[in-house]
Amino acid sequence: MPAGGALTGAAEAHSHTHRDVTGGWLRPAVFGAMDGLVSNLGLMSGVAGSSASSQAIAVAGLAGLAAGAFSMAAGEYTSVASQRELVEAELEVERRELRRHPEDELDELTDLYVSRGVEPGLAREVATQLTRDPEQALEIHAREELGVDPSDLPSPTVAAMSSFGAFAAGAVLPVLPYLFGATALWPAVLLALLGLFACGAVVARVTARPWWFSGLRQLALGGAAAAVTYGLGAVFGTAVG
């Protein structure tokens, strides 16, 4: 039989790592950037379709950037904070049950391990050893019953800041050509579509999807949104005029 050191070395040689799939930054950041690009490009295209001046289009873009970024941040903060408060309330229930009914909770954890194929005597022993520390017991029950890690709950502030910054970064792209003197829509559309493709390609590095597929998908969605809103702007502008 190999020595303990050999086993450790073999385990280290075959070790592997995973990406962070539970962090609170990726989803709001990606959603914010895409939303900023698509919604602001759509807004500006709709205004342009109504034959508005370049100044009006730029003002609409800046207003859309500000309103959308604050809206995204506020919504994301409220959403994550509410979810966190719900989890914390359930953790308090579990903490109270562990304090008031430790034997019942021990039986519950034992039954859980038995249901997963552990021999009853061994399951009882493992459950007993793991629940000697109250905080460790809470963490185990939270993972098994609620599917959460009490020490790694998402941060509302991180989610809000990620959403705000990402939305603003995306939404500013179609505005930039107008800020530098452009008088036609096509530079804004071109820059926004390039931004959408780049965002999709960058996200693919995290999700392990082909970069070209992710980039083209975002470009197609953004282009379709801009085309539809431009057409609606043209129709409404003609009708109002």
GROMACS .gro file of C-alpha atoms in nm:
model
  241
    1MET     CA    1   0.000   0.000   0.000
    2PRO     CA    2   0.142   0.345  -0.083
    3ALA     CA    3   0.251   0.560   0.205
    4GLY     CA    4   0.039   0.853   0.320
    5GLY     CA    5   0.278   1.096   0.157
    6ALA     CA    6   0.245   0.916  -0.174
    7LEU     CA    7  -0.133   0.935  -0.152
    8THR     CA    8  -0.117   1.303  -0.079
    9GLY     CA    9   0.115   1.360  -0.370
   10ALA     CA   10  -0.113   1.167  -0.604
   11ALA     CA   11  -0.415   1.367  -0.488
   12GLU     CA   12  -0.228   1.692  -0.546
   13ALA     CA   13  -0.118   1.576  -0.891
   14HIS     CA   14  -0.478   1.508  -0.989
   15SER     CA   15  -0.629   1.813  -0.822
   16HIS     CA   16  -0.833   2.058  -1.028
   17THR     CA   17  -1.006   2.390  -0.980
   18HIS     CA   18  -1.343   2.531  -1.078
   19ARG     CA   19  -1.463   2.876  -1.167
   20ASP     CA   20  -1.663   3.072  -0.909
   21VAL     CA   21  -2.022   2.989  -1.001
   22THR     CA   22  -2.186   3.130  -0.689
   23GLY     CA   23  -2.042   3.482  -0.678
   24GLY     CA   24  -2.278   3.776  -0.676
   25TRP     CA   25  -2.102   3.982  -0.944
   26LEU     CA   26  -2.120   3.789  -1.271
   27ARG     CA   27  -2.493   3.781  -1.341
   28PRO     CA   28  -2.567   4.149  -1.261
   29ALA     CA   29  -2.251   4.267  -1.440
   30VAL     CA   30  -2.324   4.072  -1.759
   31PHE     CA   31  -2.694   4.155  -1.752
   32GLY     CA   32  -2.618   4.522  -1.683
   33ALA     CA   33  -2.371   4.562  -1.969
   34MET     CA   34  -2.594   4.390  -2.223
   35ASP     CA   35  -2.901   4.575  -2.102
   36GLY     CA   36  -2.719   4.909  -2.117
   37LEU     CA   37  -2.603   4.852  -2.473
   38VAL     CA   38  -2.929   4.712  -2.609
   39SER     CA   39  -3.173   4.941  -2.428
   40ASN     CA   40  -2.982   5.263  -2.492
   41LEU     CA   41  -2.913   5.173  -2.854
   42GLY     CA   42  -3.282   5.094  -2.894
   43LEU     CA   43  -3.385   5.420  -2.726
   44MET     CA   44  -3.155   5.629  -2.941
   45SER     CA   45  -3.259   5.442  -3.256
   46GLY     CA   46  -3.624   5.507  -3.179
   47VAL     CA   47  -3.558   5.877  -3.128
   48ALA     CA   48  -3.351   5.888  -3.448
   49GLY     CA   49  -3.628   5.713  -3.637
   50SER     CA   50  -3.865   5.996  -3.548
   51SER     CA   51  -3.636   6.239  -3.737
   52ALA     CA   52  -3.514   6.407  -3.419
   53SER     CA   53  -3.199   6.621  -3.423
   54SER     CA   54  -2.862   6.480  -3.326
   55GLN     CA   55  -2.873   6.690  -3.008
   56ALA     CA   56  -3.205   6.533  -2.909
   57ILE     CA   57  -3.066   6.185  -2.976
   58ALA     CA   58  -2.762   6.256  -2.759
   59VAL     CA   59  -2.975   6.392  -2.476
   60ALA     CA   60  -3.202   6.088  -2.498
   61GLY     CA   61  -2.897   5.862  -2.479
   62LEU     CA   62  -2.755   6.039  -2.173
   63ALA     CA   63  -3.093   6.037  -2.002
   64GLY     CA   64  -3.135   5.667  -2.079
   65LEU     CA   65  -2.790   5.598  -1.938
   66ALA     CA   66  -2.858   5.776  -1.610
   67ALA     CA   67  -3.212   5.647  -1.561
   68GLY     CA   68  -3.122   5.291  -1.655
   69ALA     CA   69  -2.807   5.272  -1.441
   70PHE     CA   70  -2.984   5.398  -1.128
   71SER     CA   71  -3.284   5.177  -1.196
   72MET     CA   72  -3.066   4.869  -1.241
   73ALA     CA   73  -2.870   4.941  -0.923
   74ALA     CA   74  -3.179   5.003  -0.713
   75GLY     CA   75  -3.358   4.696  -0.847
   76GLU     CA   76  -3.058   4.468  -0.803
   77TYR     CA   77  -2.991   4.596  -0.450
   78THR     CA   78  -3.352   4.541  -0.346
   79SER     CA   79  -3.367   4.197  -0.507
   80VAL     CA   80  -3.045   4.066  -0.352
   81ALA     CA   81  -3.113   4.227  -0.014
   82SER     CA   82  -3.458   4.069  -0.001
   83GLN     CA   83  -3.319   3.729  -0.090
   84ARG     CA   84  -3.044   3.763   0.169
   85GLU     CA   85  -3.291   3.867   0.439
   86LEU     CA   86  -3.506   3.566   0.360
   87VAL     CA   87  -3.207   3.332   0.389
   88GLU     CA   88  -3.097   3.496   0.716
   89ALA     CA   89  -3.446   3.452   0.858
   90GLU     CA   90  -3.442   3.083   0.769
   91LEU     CA   91  -3.095   3.048   0.921
   92GLU     CA   92  -3.226   3.196   1.243
   93VAL     CA   93  -3.507   2.938   1.243
   94GLU     CA   94  -3.250   2.662   1.198
   95ARG     CA   95  -3.026   2.807   1.469
   96ARG     CA   96  -3.320   2.813   1.711
   97GLU     CA   97  -3.412   2.455   1.631
   98LEU     CA   98  -3.054   2.340   1.688
   99ARG     CA   99  -3.058   2.509   2.026
  100ARG     CA  100  -3.401   2.388   2.138
  101HIS     CA  101  -3.419   2.045   1.979
  102PRO     CA  102  -3.062   1.921   1.924
  103GLU     CA  103  -3.157   1.551   1.929
  104ASP     CA  104  -3.428   1.598   1.667
  105GLU     CA  105  -3.185   1.787   1.444
  106LEU     CA  106  -2.925   1.513   1.497
  107ASP     CA  107  -3.179   1.250   1.396
  108GLU     CA  108  -3.265   1.458   1.090
  109LEU     CA  109  -2.904   1.478   0.978
  110THR     CA  110  -2.851   1.108   1.047
  111ASP     CA  111  -3.153   1.016   0.836
  112LEU     CA  112  -3.023   1.237   0.558
  113TYR     CA  113  -2.690   1.054   0.546
  114VAL     CA  114  -2.865   0.718   0.564
  115SER     CA  115  -3.083   0.817   0.269
  116ARG     CA  116  -2.765   0.879   0.074
  117GLY     CA  117  -2.638   0.528   0.135
  118VAL     CA  118  -2.436   0.562   0.456
  119GLU     CA  119  -2.470   0.273   0.704
  120PRO     CA  120  -2.696   0.386   0.995
  121GLY     CA  121  -2.436   0.344   1.271
  122LEU     CA  122  -2.171   0.529   1.074
  123ALA     CA  123  -2.423   0.797   0.973
  124ARG     CA  124  -2.504   0.857   1.340
  125GLU     CA  125  -2.139   0.880   1.431
  126VAL     CA  126  -2.060   1.122   1.150
  127ALA     CA  127  -2.362   1.339   1.229
  128THR     CA  128  -2.267   1.346   1.598
  129GLN     CA  129  -1.909   1.451   1.529
  130LEU     CA  130  -2.005   1.715   1.275
  131THR     CA  131  -2.262   1.880   1.503
  132ARG     CA  132  -2.043   1.919   1.811
  133ASP     CA  133  -1.964   2.275   1.703
  134PRO     CA  134  -2.290   2.480   1.693
  135GLU     CA  135  -2.171   2.700   1.405
  136GLN     CA  136  -2.054   2.402   1.204
  137ALA     CA  137  -2.386   2.231   1.274
  138LEU     CA  138  -2.571   2.536   1.145
  139GLU     CA  139  -2.356   2.545   0.831
  140ILE     CA  140  -2.416   2.177   0.760
  141HIS     CA  141  -2.792   2.201   0.808
  142ALA     CA  142  -2.803   2.517   0.596
  143ARG     CA  143  -2.618   2.348   0.312
  144GLU     CA  144  -2.823   2.030   0.329
  145GLU     CA  145  -3.168   2.179   0.389
  146LEU     CA  146  -3.150   2.526   0.232
  147GLY     CA  147  -2.874   2.479  -0.022
  148VAL     CA  148  -2.684   2.788   0.097
  149ASP     CA  149  -2.352   2.865   0.260
  150PRO     CA  150  -2.408   3.099   0.558
  151SER     CA  151  -2.057   3.240   0.521
  152ASP     CA  152  -2.093   3.318   0.150
  153LEU     CA  153  -2.422   3.501   0.105
  154PRO     CA  154  -2.442   3.745  -0.190
  155SER     CA  155  -2.381   4.111  -0.115
  156PRO     CA  156  -2.653   4.360  -0.218
  157THR     CA  157  -2.393   4.637  -0.242
  158VAL     CA  158  -2.168   4.435  -0.475
  159ALA     CA  159  -2.464   4.342  -0.692
  160ALA     CA  160  -2.589   4.702  -0.710
  161MET     CA  161  -2.247   4.849  -0.790
  162SER     CA  162  -2.183   4.583  -1.053
  163SER     CA  163  -2.517   4.653  -1.217
  164PHE     CA  164  -2.471   5.032  -1.209
  165GLY     CA  165  -2.117   5.026  -1.348
  166ALA     CA  166  -2.187   4.763  -1.611
  167PHE     CA  167  -2.506   4.930  -1.735
  168ALA     CA  168  -2.335   5.270  -1.755
  169ALA     CA  169  -2.036   5.123  -1.938
  170GLY     CA  170  -2.262   4.959  -2.192
  171ALA     CA  171  -2.504   5.248  -2.232
  172VAL     CA  172  -2.232   5.507  -2.292
  173LEU     CA  173  -2.103   5.337  -2.609
  174PRO     CA  174  -2.383   5.446  -2.846
  175VAL     CA  175  -2.369   5.797  -2.698
  176LEU     CA  176  -1.996   5.848  -2.756
  177PRO     CA  177  -2.009   5.929  -3.131
  178TYR     CA  178  -2.262   6.206  -3.067
  179LEU     CA  179  -2.048   6.349  -2.786
  180PHE     CA  180  -1.761   6.371  -3.036
  181GLY     CA  181  -1.966   6.549  -3.300
  182ALA     CA  182  -2.140   6.276  -3.500
  183THR     CA  183  -2.462   6.382  -3.672
  184ALA     CA  184  -2.574   6.044  -3.809
  185LEU     CA  185  -2.693   5.732  -3.629
  186TRP     CA  186  -2.473   5.477  -3.802
  187PRO     CA  187  -2.153   5.542  -3.599
  188ALA     CA  188  -2.349   5.488  -3.277
  189VAL     CA  189  -2.502   5.169  -3.414
  190LEU     CA  190  -2.165   5.041  -3.536
  191LEU     CA  191  -1.991   5.112  -3.204
  192ALA     CA  192  -2.274   4.958  -3.002
  193LEU     CA  193  -2.282   4.644  -3.216
  194LEU     CA  194  -1.906   4.606  -3.185
  195GLY     CA  195  -1.946   4.648  -2.810
  196LEU     CA  196  -2.215   4.380  -2.800
  197PHE     CA  197  -1.997   4.140  -2.995
  198ALA     CA  198  -1.700   4.212  -2.766
  199CYS     CA  199  -1.912   4.164  -2.452
  200GLY     CA  200  -2.043   3.834  -2.579
  201ALA     CA  201  -1.693   3.719  -2.666
  202VAL     CA  202  -1.559   3.817  -2.322
  203VAL     CA  203  -1.845   3.642  -2.144
  204ALA     CA  204  -1.765   3.328  -2.342
  205ARG     CA  205  -1.428   3.313  -2.167
  206VAL     CA  206  -1.612   3.273  -1.837
  207THR     CA  207  -1.890   3.042  -1.955
  208ALA     CA  208  -1.665   2.830  -2.182
  209ARG     CA  209  -1.892   2.881  -2.485
  210PRO     CA  210  -1.732   2.954  -2.827
  211TRP     CA  211  -1.641   3.323  -2.834
  212TRP     CA  212  -1.774   3.377  -3.184
  213PHE     CA  213  -2.108   3.214  -3.102
  214SER     CA  214  -2.162   3.424  -2.790
  215GLY     CA  215  -2.048   3.739  -2.968
  216LEU     CA  216  -2.270   3.687  -3.272
  217ARG     CA  217  -2.568   3.604  -3.052
  218GLN     CA  218  -2.541   3.933  -2.865
  219LEU     CA  219  -2.479   4.125  -3.187
  220ALA     CA  220  -2.791   3.974  -3.347
  221LEU     CA  221  -3.011   4.049  -3.046
  222GLY     CA  222  -2.888   4.408  -3.020
  223GLY     CA  223  -2.919   4.468  -3.392
  224ALA     CA  224  -3.274   4.334  -3.396
  225ALA     CA  225  -3.372   4.558  -3.103
  226ALA     CA  226  -3.225   4.866  -3.273
  227ALA     CA  227  -3.398   4.787  -3.603
  228VAL     CA  228  -3.737   4.735  -3.440
  229THR     CA  229  -3.721   5.051  -3.229
  230TYR     CA  230  -3.597   5.256  -3.526
  231GLY     CA  231  -3.897   5.138  -3.725
  232LEU     CA  232  -4.135   5.216  -3.440
  233GLY     CA  233  -3.980   5.559  -3.401
  234ALA     CA  234  -4.031   5.625  -3.770
  235VAL     CA  235  -4.394   5.513  -3.756
  236PHE     CA  236  -4.477   5.707  -3.440
  237GLY     CA  237  -4.287   6.011  -3.558
  238THR     CA  238  -4.484   6.018  -3.880
  239ALA     CA  239  -4.812   5.963  -3.698
  240VAL     CA  240  -4.745   6.237  -3.444
  241GLY     CA  241  -4.613   6.473  -3.705
   0.00000   0.00000   0.00000
